[in-house]
CSV table of C-alpha atoms in Angstrom, one decimal:
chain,number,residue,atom,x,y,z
Y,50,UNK,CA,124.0,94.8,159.6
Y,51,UNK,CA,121.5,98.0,158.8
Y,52,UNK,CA,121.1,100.1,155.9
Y,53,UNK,CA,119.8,103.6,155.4
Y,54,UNK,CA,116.9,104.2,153.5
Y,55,UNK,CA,117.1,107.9,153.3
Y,56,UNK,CA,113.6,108.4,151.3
Y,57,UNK,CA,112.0,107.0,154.0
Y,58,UNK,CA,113.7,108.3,157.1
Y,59,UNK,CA,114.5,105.2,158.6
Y,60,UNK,CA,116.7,102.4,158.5
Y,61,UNK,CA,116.3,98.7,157.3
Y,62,UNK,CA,117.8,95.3,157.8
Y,63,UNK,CA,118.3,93.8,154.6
Y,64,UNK,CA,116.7,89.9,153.8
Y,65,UNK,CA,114.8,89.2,150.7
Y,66,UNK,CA,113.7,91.1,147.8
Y,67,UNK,CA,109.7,90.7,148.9
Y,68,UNK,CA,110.5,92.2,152.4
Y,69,UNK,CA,112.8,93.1,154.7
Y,70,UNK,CA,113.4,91.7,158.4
Y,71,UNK,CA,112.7,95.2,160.2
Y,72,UNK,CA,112.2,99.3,160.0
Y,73,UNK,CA,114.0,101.4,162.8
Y,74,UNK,CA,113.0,105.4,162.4
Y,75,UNK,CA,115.7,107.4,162.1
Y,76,UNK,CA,116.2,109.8,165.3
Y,77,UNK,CA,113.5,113.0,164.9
Y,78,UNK,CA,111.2,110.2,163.5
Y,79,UNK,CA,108.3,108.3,165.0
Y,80,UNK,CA,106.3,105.3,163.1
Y,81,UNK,CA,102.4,105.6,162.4
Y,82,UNK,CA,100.5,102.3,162.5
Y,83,UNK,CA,97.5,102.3,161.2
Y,84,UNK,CA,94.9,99.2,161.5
Y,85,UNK,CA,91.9,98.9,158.6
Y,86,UNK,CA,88.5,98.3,160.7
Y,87,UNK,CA,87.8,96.3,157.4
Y,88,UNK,CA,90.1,94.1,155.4
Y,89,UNK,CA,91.0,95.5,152.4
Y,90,UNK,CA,91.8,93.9,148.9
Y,91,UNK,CA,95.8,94.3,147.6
Y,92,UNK,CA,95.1,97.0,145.1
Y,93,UNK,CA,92.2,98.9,147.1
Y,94,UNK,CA,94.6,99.1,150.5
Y,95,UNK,CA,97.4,100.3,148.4
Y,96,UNK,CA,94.9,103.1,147.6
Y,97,UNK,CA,93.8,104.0,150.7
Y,98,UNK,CA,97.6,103.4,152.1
Y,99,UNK,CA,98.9,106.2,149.4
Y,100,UNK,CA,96.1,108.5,150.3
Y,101,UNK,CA,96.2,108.4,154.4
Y,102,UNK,CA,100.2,108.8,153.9
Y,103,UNK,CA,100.1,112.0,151.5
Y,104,UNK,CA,96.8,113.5,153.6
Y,105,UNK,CA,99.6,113.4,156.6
Y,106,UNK,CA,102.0,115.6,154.5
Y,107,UNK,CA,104.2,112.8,153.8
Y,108,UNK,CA,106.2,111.0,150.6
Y,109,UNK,CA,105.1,107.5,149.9
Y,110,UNK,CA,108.5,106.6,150.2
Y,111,UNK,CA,107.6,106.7,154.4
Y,112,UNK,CA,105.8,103.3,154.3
Y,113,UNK,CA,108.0,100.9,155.8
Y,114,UNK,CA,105.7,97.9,156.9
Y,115,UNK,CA,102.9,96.4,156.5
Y,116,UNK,CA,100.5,93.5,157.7
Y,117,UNK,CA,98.6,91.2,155.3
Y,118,UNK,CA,96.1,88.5,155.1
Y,119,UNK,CA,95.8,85.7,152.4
Y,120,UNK,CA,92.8,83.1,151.6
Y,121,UNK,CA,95.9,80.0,152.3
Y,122,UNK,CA,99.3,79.1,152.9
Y,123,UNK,CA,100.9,79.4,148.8
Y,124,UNK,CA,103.1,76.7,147.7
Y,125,UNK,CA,106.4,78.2,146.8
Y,126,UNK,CA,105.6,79.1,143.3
Y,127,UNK,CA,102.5,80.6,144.4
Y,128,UNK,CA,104.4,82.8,146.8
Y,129,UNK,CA,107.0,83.8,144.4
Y,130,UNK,CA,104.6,84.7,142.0
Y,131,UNK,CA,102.6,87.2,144.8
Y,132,UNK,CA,105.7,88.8,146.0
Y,133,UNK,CA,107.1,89.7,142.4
Y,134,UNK,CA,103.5,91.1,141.8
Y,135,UNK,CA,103.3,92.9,145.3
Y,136,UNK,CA,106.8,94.9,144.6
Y,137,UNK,CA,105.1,96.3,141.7
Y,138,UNK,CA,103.5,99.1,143.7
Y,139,UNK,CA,106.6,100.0,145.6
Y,140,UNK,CA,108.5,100.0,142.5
Y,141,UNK,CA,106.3,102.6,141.4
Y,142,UNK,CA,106.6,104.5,144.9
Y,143,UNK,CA,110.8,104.1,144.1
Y,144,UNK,CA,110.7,102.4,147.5
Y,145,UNK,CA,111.9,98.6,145.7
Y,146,UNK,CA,114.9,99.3,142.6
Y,147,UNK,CA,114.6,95.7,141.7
Y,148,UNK,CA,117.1,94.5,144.1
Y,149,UNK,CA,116.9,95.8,148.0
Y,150,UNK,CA,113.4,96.1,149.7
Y,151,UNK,CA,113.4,98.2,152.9
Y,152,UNK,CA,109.4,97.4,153.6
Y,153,UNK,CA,109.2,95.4,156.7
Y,154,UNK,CA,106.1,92.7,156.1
Y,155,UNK,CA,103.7,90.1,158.0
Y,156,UNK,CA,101.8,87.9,155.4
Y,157,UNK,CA,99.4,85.2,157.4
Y,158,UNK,CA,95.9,83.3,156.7
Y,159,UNK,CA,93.6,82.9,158.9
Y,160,UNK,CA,92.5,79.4,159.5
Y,161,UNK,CA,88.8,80.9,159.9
Y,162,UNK,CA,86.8,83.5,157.7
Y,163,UNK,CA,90.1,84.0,155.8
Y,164,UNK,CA,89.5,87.0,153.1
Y,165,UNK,CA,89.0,86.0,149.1
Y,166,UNK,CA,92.0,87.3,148.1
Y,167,UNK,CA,95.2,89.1,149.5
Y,168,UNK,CA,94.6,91.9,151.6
Y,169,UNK,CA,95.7,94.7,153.9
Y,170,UNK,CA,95.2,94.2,157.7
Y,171,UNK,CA,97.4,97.4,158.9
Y,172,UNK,CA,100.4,99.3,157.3
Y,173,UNK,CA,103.0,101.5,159.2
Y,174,UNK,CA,104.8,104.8,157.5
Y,175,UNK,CA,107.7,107.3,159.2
Y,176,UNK,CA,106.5,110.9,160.2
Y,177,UNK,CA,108.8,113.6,161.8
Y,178,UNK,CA,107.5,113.5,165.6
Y,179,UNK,CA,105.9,116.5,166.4
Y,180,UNK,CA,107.0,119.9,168.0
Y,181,UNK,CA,110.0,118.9,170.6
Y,182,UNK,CA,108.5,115.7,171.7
Y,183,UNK,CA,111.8,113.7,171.9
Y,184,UNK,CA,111.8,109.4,172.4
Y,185,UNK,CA,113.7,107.5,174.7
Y,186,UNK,CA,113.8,104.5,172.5
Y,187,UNK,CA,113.5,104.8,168.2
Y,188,UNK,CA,110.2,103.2,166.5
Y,189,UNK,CA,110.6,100.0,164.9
Y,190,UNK,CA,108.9,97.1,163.1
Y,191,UNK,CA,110.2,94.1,163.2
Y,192,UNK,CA,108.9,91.6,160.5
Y,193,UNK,CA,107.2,88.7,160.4
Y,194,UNK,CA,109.4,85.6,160.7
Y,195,UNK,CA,108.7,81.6,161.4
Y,196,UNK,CA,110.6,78.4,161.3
Y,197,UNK,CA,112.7,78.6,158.5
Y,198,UNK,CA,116.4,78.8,158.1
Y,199,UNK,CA,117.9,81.2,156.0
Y,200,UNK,CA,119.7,80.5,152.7
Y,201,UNK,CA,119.1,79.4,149.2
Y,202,UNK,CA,117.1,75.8,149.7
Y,203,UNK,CA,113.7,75.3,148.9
Y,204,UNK,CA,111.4,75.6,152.5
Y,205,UNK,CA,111.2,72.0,153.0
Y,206,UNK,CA,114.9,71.9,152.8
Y,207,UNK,CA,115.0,74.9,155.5
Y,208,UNK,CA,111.8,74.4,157.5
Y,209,UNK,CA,112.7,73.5,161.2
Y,210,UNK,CA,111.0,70.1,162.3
Y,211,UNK,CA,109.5,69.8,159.3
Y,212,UNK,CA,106.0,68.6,159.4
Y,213,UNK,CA,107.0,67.4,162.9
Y,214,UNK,CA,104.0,68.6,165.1
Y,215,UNK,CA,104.9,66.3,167.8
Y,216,UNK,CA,105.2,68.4,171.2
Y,217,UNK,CA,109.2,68.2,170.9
Y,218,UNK,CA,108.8,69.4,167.3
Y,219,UNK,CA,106.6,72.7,168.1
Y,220,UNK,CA,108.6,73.4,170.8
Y,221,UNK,CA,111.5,73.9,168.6
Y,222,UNK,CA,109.5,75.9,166.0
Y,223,UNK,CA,108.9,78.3,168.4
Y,224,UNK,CA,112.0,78.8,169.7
Y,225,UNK,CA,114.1,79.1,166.7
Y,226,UNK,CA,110.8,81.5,165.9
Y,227,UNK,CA,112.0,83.4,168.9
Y,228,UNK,CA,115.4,84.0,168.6
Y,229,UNK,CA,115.1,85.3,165.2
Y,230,UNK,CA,112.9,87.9,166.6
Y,231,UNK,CA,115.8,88.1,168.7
Y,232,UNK,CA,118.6,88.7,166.1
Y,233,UNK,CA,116.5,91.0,164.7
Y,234,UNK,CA,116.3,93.0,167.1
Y,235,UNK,CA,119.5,93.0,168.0
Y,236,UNK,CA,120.4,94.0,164.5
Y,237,UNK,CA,119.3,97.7,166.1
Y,238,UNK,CA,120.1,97.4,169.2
Y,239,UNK,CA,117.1,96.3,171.0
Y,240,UNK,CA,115.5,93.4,173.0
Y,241,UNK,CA,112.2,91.9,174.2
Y,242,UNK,CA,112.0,95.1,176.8
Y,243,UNK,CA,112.1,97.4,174.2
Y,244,UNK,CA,109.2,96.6,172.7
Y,245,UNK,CA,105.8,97.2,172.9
Y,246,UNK,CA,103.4,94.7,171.3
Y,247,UNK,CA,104.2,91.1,169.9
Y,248,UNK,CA,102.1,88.8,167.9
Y,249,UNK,CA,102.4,85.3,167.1
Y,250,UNK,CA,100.7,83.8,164.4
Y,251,UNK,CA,99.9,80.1,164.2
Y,252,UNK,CA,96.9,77.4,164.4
Y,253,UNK,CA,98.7,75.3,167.2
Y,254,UNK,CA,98.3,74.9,170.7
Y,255,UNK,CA,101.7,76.3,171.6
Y,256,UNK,CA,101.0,77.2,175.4
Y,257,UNK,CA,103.2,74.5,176.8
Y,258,UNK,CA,106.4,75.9,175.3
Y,259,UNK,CA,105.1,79.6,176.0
Y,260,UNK,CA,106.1,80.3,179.8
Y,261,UNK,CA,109.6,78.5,179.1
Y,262,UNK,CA,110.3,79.9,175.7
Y,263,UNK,CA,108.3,83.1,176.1
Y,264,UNK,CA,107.6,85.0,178.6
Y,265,UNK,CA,110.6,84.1,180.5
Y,266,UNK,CA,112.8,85.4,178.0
Y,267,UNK,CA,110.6,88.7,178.1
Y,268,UNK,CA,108.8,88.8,175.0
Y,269,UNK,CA,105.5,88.7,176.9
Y,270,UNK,CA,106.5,92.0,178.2
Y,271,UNK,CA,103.4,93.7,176.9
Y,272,UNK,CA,101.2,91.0,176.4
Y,273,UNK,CA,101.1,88.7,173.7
Y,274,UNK,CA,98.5,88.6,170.8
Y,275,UNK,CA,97.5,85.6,169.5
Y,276,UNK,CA,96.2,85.5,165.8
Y,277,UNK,CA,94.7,81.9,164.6
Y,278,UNK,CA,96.3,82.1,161.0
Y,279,UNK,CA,98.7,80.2,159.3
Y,280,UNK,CA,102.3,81.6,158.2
Y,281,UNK,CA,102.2,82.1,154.2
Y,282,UNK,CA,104.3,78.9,153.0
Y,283,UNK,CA,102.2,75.2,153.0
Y,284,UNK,CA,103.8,73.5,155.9
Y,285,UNK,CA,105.4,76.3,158.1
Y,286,UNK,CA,103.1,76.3,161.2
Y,287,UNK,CA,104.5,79.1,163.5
Y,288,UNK,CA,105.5,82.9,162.7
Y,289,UNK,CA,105.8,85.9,165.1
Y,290,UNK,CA,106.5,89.5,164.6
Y,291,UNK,CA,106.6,92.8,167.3
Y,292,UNK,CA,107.2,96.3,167.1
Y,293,UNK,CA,107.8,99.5,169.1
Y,294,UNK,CA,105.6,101.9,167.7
Y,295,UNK,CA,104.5,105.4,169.2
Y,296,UNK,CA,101.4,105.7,167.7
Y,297,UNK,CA,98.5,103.7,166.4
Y,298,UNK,CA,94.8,104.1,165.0
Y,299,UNK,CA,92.0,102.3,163.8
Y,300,UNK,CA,90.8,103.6,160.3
C-alpha cells in the first residue's frame, strides 16, 4: 500500500519513521538526482540540498531521497540515536510530523576511506517535467534495503543468516535482499525492467549467487553498481537499492 504526499508531488510507501521504502512521482512529475563530487558533512549537505532545491523554483518539501555515507556500521542504539537526529531537518522542512516519513533513504560505510562523520553522497527532489515532455514510465526511488525481516525484534532477531557468511548463508542474504527490492517495487507497480540503475552495497564476494539470483531475474537490466560499503547495522552484510530516475547530475 502507497500513500500521497501531496507537498511533495509524489507518492511514498510507508516503513519506518527514519525512512521510507520508496518515492514514485506523481504523473506531470519527474525526479532530479543529484550526486556531490565531494562528500559532504550531515548539516553542510542539508545546506547545499535546501539551496540547489529552492534555486530550481521548488519547496523543500520536493526532497524525497537521499543517499548517505557513515564512518561504521552503528549498533542499534547508535542508529536510533542518528535517525531521531536526522528527522530533525525534515521536521523543519514539514516533510516528517513525528510519525510518517515519505523520504526514501540509502545509509552505507564504506569499508575503505570511509568519511569522519555522516554525510551526503547524492539526494533526489520532484520537479514538474518540463514543457509537454510526457514519460512512459513515473520516476521512482526505491530505498535502500538488506537482510532483515520486518517487524518489531531487535536485528539479530530479524537478520537473515545471521552472521552466517558461509556460501549458503550469502546466498540467501542476497536473495531475500532481492525480493524486497521486488515487493517494493511492486508496491507501484513496477519490476526489474522498469528501472534504470541498481546498486548493491556490501564487502562480500557475492558473484556466485549474482547470475542465478541477479541478472536472471532482470535486475542487472542496466548494469549493476557495486559499492564496497557496509549496510548501516553491525552484522548486516548485504543491502541494495535502484531507481528510475529521468535526470541526473554531478554537483
Amino acid at each position: 500500500m502507497t500513500r500521497d504526499f501531496a507537498a511533495g508531488n509524489y507518492r511514498f510507501i510507508p516503513a519506518v519513521f527514519q525512512y521510507s521504502s520508496g518515492v514514485c512521482a506523481f504523473d506531470g512529475f519527474e525526479i532530479e538526482r543529484v550526486c556531490f563530487d565531494m562528500l559532504l558533512p550531515l548539516a553542510e549537505g542539508f545546506a547545499q540540498v535546501a539551496q540547489y532545491i529552492q534555486a530550481a523554483g521548488q519547496r523543500l518539501t520536493s526532497f524525497c531521497a537521499c543517499e548517505l555515507r557513515s564512518p561504521a556500521a552503528f549498533t542499534e542504539a547508535g542508529f536510533l540515536a542518528f535517525n531521531q537526529h536526522y528527522v530533525k531537518t525534515l521536521s523543519e522542512w514539514g516533510i516528517f510530523d513525528g510519525a510518517t516519513n515519505p523520504v526514501a533513504r540509502s545509509n552505507v560505510c564504506p569499508e575503505i576511506d570511509p568519511p569522519k562523520e555522516p554525510s551526503f553522497y547524492a539526494f533526489s527532489f520532484v520537479r514538474p517535467l518540463p514543457g509537454q515532455r510526457r514519460v512512459a514510465q513515473p520516476d521512482f526511488v526505491i530505498a535502500g534495503g538488506a537482510e532483515a525481516r520486518g517487524g518489531s525484534g531487535s536485528y539479530p532477531e530479524r537478520i537473515v543468516r545471521y552472521r552466517d557468511l558461509s556460501p549458503e548463508g550469502l546466498k540467501e542474504k542476497v536473495g531475500f535482499t532481492v525480493r524486497e527490492m521486488e515487493s517494493r517495487l511492486a508496491a507501484f507497480g513496477f519490476g526489474w525492467k522498469d528501472t534504470t540503475a541498481v546498486q548493491a552495497y556490501t564487502v562480500h564476494d557475492f558473484h556466485p549467487v549474482m547470475t542465478e539470483e541477479l541478472v536472471r531475474r532482470g535486475a542487472a537490466r542496466s548494469g549493476l553498481t557495486w559499492h564496497f560499503a557496509r549496510p548501516p547495522v553491525v552484522d548486516l552484510e548485504f543491502e541494495m537499492d535502484c531507481r528510475r530516475v529521468s535526470r541526473e547530475i554531478v554537483v
